[in-house]
Short mmCIF file of C-alpha atoms and ligand atoms in Angstrom, two decimals:
data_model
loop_
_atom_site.label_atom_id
_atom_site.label_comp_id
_atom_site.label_asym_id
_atom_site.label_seq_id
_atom_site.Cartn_x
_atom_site.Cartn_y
_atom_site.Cartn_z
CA UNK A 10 -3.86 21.59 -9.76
CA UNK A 11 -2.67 18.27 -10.84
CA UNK A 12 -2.73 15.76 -8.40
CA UNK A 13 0.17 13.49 -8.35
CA UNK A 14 0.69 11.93 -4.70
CA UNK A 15 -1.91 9.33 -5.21
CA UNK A 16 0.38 6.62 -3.54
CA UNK A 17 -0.13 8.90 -0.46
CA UNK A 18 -3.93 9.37 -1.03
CA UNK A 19 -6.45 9.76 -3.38
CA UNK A 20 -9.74 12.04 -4.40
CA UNK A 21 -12.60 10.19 -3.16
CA UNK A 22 -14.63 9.02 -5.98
CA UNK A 23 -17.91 10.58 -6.34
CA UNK A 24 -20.44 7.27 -6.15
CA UNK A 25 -18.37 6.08 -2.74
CA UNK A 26 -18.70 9.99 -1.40
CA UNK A 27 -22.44 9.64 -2.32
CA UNK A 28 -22.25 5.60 -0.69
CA UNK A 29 -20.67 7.23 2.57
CA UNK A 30 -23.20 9.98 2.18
CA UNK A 31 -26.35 7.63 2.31
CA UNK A 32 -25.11 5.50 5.11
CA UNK A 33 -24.83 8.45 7.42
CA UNK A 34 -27.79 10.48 6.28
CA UNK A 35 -30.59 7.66 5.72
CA UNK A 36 -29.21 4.11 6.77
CA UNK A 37 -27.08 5.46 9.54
CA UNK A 38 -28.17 2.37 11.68
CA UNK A 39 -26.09 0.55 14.26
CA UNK A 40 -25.62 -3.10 12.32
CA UNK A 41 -25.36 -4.43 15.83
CA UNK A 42 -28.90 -3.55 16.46
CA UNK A 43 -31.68 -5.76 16.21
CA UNK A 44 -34.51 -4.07 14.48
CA UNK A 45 -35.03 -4.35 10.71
CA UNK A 46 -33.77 -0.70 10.10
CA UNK A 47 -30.49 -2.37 11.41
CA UNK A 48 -30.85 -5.42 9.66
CA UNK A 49 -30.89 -3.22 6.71
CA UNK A 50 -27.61 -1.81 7.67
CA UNK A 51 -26.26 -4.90 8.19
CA UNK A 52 -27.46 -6.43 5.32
CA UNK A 53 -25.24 -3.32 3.38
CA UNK A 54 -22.13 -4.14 5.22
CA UNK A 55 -22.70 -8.26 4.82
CA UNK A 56 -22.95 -7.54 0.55
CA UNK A 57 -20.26 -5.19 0.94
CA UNK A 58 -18.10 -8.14 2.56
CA UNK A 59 -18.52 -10.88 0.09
CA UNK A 60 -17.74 -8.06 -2.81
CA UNK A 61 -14.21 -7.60 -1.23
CA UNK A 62 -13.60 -10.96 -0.25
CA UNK A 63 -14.87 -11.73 -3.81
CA UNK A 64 -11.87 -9.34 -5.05
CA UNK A 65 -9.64 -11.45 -2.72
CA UNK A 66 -10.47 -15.13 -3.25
CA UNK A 67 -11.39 -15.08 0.35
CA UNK A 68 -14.90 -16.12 2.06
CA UNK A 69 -16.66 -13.40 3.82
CA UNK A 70 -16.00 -14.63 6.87
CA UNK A 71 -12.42 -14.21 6.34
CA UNK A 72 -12.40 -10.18 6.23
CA UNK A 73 -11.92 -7.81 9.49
CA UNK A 74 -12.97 -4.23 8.43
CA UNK A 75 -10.01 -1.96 10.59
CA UNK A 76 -9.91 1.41 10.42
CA UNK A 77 -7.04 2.16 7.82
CA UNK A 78 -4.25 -0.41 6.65
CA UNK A 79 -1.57 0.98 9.96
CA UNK A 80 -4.38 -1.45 12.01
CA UNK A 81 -4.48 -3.88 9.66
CA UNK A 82 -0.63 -4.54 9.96
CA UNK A 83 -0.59 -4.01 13.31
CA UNK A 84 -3.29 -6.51 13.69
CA UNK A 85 -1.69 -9.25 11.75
CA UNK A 86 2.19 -8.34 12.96
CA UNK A 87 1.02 -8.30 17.10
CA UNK A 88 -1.82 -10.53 16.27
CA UNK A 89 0.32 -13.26 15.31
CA UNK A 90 3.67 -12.29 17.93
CA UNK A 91 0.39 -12.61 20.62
CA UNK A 92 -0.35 -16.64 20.21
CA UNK A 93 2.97 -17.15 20.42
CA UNK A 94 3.94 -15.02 23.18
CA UNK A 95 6.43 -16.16 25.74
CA UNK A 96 8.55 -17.92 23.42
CA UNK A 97 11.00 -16.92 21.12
CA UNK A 98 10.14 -17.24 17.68
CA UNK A 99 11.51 -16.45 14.27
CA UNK A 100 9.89 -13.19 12.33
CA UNK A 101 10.37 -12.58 8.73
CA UNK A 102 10.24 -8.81 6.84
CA UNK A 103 12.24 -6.87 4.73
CA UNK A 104 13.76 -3.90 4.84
CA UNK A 105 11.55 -1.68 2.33
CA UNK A 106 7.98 -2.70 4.19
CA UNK A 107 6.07 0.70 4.87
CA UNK A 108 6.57 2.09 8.46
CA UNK A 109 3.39 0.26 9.70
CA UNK A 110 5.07 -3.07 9.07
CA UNK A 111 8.68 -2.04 9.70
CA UNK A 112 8.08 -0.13 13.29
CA UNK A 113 5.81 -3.36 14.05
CA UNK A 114 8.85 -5.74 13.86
CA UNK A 115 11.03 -3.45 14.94
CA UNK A 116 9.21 -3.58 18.19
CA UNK A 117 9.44 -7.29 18.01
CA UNK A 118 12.70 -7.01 17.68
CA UNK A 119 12.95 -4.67 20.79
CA UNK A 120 10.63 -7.11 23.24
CA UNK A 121 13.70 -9.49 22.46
CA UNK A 122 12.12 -12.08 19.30
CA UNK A 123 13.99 -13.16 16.61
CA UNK A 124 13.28 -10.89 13.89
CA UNK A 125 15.09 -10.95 10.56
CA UNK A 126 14.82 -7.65 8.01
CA UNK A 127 15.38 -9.36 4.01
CA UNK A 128 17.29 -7.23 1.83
CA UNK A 129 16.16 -6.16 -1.55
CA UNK A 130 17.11 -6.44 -5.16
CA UNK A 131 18.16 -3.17 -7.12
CA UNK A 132 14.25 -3.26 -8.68
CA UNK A 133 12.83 -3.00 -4.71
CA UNK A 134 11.52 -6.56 -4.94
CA UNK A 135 12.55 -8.55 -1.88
CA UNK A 136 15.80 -10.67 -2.23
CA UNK A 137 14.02 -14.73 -2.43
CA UNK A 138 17.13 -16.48 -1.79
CA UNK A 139 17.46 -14.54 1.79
CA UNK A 140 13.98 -15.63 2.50
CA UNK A 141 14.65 -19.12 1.90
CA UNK A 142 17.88 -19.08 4.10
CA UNK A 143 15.88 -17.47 6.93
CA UNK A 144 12.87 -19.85 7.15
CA UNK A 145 13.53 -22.43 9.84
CA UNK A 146 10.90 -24.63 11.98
CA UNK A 147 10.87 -21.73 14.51
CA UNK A 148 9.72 -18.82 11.69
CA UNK A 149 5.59 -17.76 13.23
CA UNK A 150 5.65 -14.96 10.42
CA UNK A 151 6.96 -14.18 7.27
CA UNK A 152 5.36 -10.09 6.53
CA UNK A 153 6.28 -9.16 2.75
CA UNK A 154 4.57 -6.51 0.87
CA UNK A 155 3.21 -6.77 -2.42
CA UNK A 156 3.67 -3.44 -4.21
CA UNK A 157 6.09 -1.57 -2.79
CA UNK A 158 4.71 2.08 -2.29
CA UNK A 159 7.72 4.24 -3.20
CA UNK A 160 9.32 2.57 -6.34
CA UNK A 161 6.03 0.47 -7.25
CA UNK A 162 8.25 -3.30 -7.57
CA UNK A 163 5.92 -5.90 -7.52
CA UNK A 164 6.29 -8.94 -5.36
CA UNK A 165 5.37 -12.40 -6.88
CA UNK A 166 3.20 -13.56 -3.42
CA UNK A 167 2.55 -17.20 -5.36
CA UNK A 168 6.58 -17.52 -5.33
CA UNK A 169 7.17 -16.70 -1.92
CA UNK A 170 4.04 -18.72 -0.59
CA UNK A 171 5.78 -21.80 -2.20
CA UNK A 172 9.05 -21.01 -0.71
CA UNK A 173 6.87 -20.37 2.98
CA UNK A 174 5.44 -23.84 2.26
CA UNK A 175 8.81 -25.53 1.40
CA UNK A 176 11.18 -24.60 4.16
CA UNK A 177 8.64 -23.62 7.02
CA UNK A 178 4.95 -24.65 6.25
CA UNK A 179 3.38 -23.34 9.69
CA UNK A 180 4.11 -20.26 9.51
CA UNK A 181 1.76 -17.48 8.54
CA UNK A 182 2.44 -15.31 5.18
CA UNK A 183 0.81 -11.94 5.65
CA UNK A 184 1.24 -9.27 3.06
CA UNK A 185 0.46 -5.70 3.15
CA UNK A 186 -1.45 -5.10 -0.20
CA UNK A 187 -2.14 -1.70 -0.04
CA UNK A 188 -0.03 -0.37 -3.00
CA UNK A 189 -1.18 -3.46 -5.15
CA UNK A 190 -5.48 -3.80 -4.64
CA UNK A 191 -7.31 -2.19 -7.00
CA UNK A 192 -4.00 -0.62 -8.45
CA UNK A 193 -3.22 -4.53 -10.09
CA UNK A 194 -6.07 -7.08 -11.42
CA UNK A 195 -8.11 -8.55 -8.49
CA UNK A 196 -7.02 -11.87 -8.04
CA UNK A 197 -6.71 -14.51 -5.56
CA UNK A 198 -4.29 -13.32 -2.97
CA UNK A 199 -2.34 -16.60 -2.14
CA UNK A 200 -0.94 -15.45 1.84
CA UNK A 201 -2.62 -16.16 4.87
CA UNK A 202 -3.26 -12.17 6.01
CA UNK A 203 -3.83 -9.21 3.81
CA UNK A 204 -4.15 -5.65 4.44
CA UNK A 205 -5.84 -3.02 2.83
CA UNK A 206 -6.97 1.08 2.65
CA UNK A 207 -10.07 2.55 1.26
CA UNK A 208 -8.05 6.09 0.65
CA UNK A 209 -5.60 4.70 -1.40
CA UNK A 210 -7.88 3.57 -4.43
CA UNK A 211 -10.62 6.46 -4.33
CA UNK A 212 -12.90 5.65 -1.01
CA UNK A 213 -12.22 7.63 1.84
CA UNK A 214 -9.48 7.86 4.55
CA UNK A 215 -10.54 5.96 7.99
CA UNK A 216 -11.40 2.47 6.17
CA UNK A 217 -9.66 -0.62 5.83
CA UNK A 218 -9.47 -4.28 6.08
CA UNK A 219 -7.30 -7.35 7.30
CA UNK A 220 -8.35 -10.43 5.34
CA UNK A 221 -7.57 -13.42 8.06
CA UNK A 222 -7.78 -17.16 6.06
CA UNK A 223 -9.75 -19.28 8.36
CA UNK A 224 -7.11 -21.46 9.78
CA UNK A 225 -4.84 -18.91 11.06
CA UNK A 226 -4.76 -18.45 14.93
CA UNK A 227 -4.82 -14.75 15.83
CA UNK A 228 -4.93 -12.81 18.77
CA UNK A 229 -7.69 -9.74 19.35
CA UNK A 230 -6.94 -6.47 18.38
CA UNK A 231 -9.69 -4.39 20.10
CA UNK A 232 -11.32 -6.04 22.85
CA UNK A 233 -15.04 -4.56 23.60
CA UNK A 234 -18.19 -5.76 21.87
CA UNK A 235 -17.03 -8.59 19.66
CA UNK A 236 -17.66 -7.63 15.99
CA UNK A 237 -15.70 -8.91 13.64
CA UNK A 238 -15.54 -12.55 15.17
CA UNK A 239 -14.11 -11.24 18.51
CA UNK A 240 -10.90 -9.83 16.52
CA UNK A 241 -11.48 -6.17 16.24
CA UNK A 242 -14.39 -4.99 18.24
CA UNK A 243 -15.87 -1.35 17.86
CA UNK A 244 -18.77 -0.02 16.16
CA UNK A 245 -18.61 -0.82 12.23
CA UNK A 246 -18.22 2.18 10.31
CA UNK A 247 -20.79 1.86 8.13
CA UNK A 248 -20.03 4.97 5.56
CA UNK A 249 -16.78 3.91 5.38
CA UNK A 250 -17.66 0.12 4.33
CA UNK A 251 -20.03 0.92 1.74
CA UNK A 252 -17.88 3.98 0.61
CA UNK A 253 -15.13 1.29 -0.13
CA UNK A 254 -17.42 -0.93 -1.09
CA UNK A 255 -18.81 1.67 -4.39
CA UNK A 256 -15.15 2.24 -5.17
CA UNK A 257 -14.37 -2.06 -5.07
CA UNK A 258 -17.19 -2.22 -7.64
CA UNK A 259 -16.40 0.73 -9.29
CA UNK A 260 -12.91 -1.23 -10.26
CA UNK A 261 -14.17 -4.29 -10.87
CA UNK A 262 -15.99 -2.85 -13.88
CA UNK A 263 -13.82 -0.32 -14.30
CA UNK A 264 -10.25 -1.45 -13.27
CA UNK A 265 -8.93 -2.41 -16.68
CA UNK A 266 -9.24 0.71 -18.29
CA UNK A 267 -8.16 3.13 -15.73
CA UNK A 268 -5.00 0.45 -15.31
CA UNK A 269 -4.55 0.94 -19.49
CA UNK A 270 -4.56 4.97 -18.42
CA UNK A 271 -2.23 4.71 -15.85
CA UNK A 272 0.30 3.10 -17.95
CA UNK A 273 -0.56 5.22 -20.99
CA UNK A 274 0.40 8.61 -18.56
CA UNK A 275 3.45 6.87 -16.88
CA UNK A 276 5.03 5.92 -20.46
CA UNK A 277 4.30 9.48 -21.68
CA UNK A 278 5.30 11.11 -18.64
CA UNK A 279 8.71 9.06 -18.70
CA UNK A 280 9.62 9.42 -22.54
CA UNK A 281 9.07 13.05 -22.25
CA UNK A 282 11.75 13.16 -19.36
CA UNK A 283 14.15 10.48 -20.71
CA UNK A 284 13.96 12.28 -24.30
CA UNK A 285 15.00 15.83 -22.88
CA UNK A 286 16.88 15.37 -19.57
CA UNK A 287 20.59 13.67 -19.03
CA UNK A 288 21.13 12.27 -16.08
CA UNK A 289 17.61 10.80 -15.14
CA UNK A 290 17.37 7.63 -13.72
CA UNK A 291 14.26 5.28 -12.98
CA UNK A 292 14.46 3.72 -9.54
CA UNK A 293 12.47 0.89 -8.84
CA UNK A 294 11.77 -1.83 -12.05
CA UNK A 295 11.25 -1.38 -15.84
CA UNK A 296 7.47 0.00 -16.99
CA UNK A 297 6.91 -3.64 -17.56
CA UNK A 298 7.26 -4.97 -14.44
CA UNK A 299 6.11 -2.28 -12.33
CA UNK A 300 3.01 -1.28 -10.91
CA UNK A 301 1.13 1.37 -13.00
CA UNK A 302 0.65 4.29 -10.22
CA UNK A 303 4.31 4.40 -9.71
CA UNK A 304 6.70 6.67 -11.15
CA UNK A 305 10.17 7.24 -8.48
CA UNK A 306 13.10 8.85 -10.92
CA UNK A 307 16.35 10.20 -9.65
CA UNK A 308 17.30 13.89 -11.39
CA UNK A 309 20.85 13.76 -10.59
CA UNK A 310 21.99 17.27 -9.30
CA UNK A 311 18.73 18.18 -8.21
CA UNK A 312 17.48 17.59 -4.56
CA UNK A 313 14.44 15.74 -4.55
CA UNK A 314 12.88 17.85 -1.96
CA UNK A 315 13.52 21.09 -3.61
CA UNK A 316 11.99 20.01 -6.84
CA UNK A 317 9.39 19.55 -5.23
CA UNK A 318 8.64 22.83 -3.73
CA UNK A 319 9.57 24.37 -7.11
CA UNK A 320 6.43 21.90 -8.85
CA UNK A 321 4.04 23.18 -6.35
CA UNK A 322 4.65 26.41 -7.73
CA UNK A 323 3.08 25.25 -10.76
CA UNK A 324 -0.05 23.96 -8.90
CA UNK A 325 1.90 20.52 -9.09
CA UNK A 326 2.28 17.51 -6.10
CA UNK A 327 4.29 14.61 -5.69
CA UNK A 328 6.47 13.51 -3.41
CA UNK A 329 9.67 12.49 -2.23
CA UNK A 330 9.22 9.00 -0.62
CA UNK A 331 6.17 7.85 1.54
CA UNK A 332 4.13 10.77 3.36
CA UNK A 333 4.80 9.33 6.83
CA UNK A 334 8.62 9.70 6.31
CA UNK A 335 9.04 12.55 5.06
CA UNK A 336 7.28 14.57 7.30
CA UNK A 337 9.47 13.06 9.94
CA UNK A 338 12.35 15.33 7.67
CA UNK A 339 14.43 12.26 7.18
CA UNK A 340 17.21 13.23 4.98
CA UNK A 341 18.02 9.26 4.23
CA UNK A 342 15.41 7.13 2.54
CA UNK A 343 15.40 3.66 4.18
CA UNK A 344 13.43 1.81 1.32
CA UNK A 345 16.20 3.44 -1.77
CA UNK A 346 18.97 2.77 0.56
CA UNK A 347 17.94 -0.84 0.60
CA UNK A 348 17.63 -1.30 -3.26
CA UNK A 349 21.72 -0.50 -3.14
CA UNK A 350 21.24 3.23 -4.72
CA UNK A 351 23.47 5.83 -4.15
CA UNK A 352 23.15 8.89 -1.05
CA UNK A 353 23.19 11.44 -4.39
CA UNK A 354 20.23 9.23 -6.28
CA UNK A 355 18.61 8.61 -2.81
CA UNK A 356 18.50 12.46 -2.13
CA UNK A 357 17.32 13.14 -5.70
CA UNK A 358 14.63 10.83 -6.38
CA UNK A 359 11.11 12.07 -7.11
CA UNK A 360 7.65 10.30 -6.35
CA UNK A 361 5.17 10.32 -9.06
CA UNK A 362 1.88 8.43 -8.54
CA UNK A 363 -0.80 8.36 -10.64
CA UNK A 364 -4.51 8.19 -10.09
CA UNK A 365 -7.92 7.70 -12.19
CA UNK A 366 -8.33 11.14 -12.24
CA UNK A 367 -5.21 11.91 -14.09
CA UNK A 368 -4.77 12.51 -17.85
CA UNK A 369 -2.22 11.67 -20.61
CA UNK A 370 -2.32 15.65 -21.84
CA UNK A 371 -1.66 16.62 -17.84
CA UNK A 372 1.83 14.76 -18.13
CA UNK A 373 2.53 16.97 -21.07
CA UNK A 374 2.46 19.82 -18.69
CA UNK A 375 4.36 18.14 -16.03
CA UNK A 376 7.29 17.11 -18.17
CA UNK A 377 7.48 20.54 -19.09
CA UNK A 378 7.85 22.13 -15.57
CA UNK A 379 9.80 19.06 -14.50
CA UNK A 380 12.33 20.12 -17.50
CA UNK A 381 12.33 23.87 -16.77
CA UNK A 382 12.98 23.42 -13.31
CA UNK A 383 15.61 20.95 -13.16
CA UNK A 384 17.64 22.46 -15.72
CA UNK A 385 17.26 25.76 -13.63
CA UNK A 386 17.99 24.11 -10.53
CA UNK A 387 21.28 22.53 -11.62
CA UNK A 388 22.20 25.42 -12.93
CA UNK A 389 22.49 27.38 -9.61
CA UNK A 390 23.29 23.81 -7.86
CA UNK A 391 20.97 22.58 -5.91
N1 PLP B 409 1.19 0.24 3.66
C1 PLP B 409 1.57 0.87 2.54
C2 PLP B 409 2.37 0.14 1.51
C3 PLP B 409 1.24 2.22 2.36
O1 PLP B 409 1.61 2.85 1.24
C4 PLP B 409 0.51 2.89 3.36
C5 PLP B 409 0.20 4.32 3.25
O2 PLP B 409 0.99 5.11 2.77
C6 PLP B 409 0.12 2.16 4.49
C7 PLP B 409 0.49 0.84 4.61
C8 PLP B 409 -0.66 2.80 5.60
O3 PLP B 409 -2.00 2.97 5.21
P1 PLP B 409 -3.03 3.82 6.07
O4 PLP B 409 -2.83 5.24 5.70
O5 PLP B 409 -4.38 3.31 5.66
O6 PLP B 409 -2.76 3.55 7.50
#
């Protein structure tokens, strides 16, 4: 098989399956607990903390560990709506945010706030001078994401922060990073809330974190036993931190050179396609701009979905859009539709995401059955 739906998840590397492993076999302890077997545990989770809010530019006391990055939005989206609830107040998103951020303001939107959607530019990156027209004193939340996951554009957060800070300085910049950690250098995320999943950069699914900058005034998620500073009570789950935790170190000695792969198989995989198909267009920004993982390319003539199917014949996968959607059998694609492209592109656009398991030969075999099987397909028209 070659495995290439990373953007929707990812094999679980081996030393954060072992991590996981250990923490649930041998230092399974409640961190909670008081005795030193727990402060053991603890101890693991606490090192595991300051690593990710290391990768961050955050303190440790500025990370909530969630279950998977749909809480982590949640959190931050109804976290912040809660403080200010009562009034109406201004939120900020656009219109190609993953269903965990879009549904979230869309329900913000529904309770009667004032909740703007920014368009996009043709390259999925979110239209600035729309921001900066929508920020007034009454804006609680701007929510803008910083890769997005179908076409890989890349946000610049520093740009946006400094148009936040010009036109409405109190209000709180979350982003949803989970297309862009790991998957970009670590670097100091400059927002005030930012989520992230273990699954989608080699830990494993049921794992994630909101990083909340000290000064920002959130309401609770979970209520219960008061981990996580009162914000999102429940028992940690240890194998889960530490899992993520292997894979955070893993990249940070690692990072560069899978990132160098990733590029290497999306250049190869592209000039193979470009060099013996008409008719193929990239959606999303040039190879230079984008994110490594992500590969989205329209083969006009050829339905996106049926393509598909006809890879997976070849022990192939990859996708049409973002999992969640398209097992709802949504013929439109919101985010595509937003970047201005066609109904035709829209319907025959392809997801290709790469992983650190992939391998510049393996793209030699997928441009092949990529070739074969759209020139087949439009052939008998589909
Ligand atoms: N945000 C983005 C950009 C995503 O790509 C995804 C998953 O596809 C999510 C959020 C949701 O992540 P999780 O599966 O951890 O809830």
């Amino acid at each position: 098989m070659i495995y290439l739906d990373n953007s929707a998840t990812t094999r679980v590397m081996d030393n954060a399956a072992q991590a996981a492993y250990t923490a649930m076999t041998e230092n399974y302890a409640n961190p909670a607990s008081v005795y030193r077997f727990a402060v053991d545990a603890d101890r693991a989770v606490e090192a595991a903390r300051s690593n990710l809010a290391r990768a961050l530019g955050a303190q440790p006391g500025e990370i909530v560990y969630t279950s998977c990055a749909t809480e982590s939005n949640n959190l931050a989206v109804f976290g912040v709506a809660n403080v200010h609830r009562g009034r109406r107040r201004r939120f900020i998103t656009t219109q190609v945010e993953h269903p965990s951020v879009f549904e979230t303001f869309r329900a913000l939107d529904a309770m009667g706030q004032d909740v703007v959607f920014l368009g996009s530019n043709p390259d999925g990156t979110v239209r600035t001078d729309q921001l900066a027209s929508a920020l007034n004193e009454n804006t609680v939340l701007v929510s803008i994401m910083h890769v997005n996951n179908e076409v890989g554009a890349i946000n610049d957060l520093g740009q946006i922060a400094g148009i936040i800070s010009r036109y409405a300085p109190n209000a709180v910049f979350h982003s949803d990073g989970v297309q862009a950690f790991a998957k970009l250098p670590f670097e100091p995320v400059p927002v005030d809330l930012y989520s992230i999943s273990g699954h989608k950069f080699n830990a494993p699914k049921g794992v994630g974190a909101l990083m909340i900058r000290q000064r920002v005034r959130i309401g609770k998620g979970l209520l219960g036993g008061s981990q996580e500073r009162g914000i999102r009570s429940g028992t940690l789950n240890t194998p889960g931190i530490l899992a993520m935790d292997a894979a955070i170190r893993y990249y940070f000695d690692n990072g560069s050179a899978i990132r160098a792969k990733l590029l290497q198989c999306k250049q190869r995989l592209m000039n193979l396609l470009l060099a013996q198909l008409n008719d193929v267009h990239v959606n999303g920004p040039d190879l230079s701009a984008a994110a490594p993982n992500i590969l989205n390319l329209s083969f006009l003539g050829v339905q996106g979905e049926v393509l598909l199917h006809a890879l997976e014949e070849y022990g192939i996968c990859v996708s049409t859009g973002s999992a969640c959607s398209q097992k709802k059998n949504q013929t439109s694609n919101r985010v595509l539709e937003a970047m201005g492209l066609s109904n035709e592109r829209a319907r025959s656009a392809l997801r290709i995401s790469l992983g650190m398991f992939n391998e510049v030969a393996e793209m030699d075999t997928v441009a092949a059955a990529i070739v074969e099987n759209v020139n087949r397909l439009r052939k008998i028209g589909h």
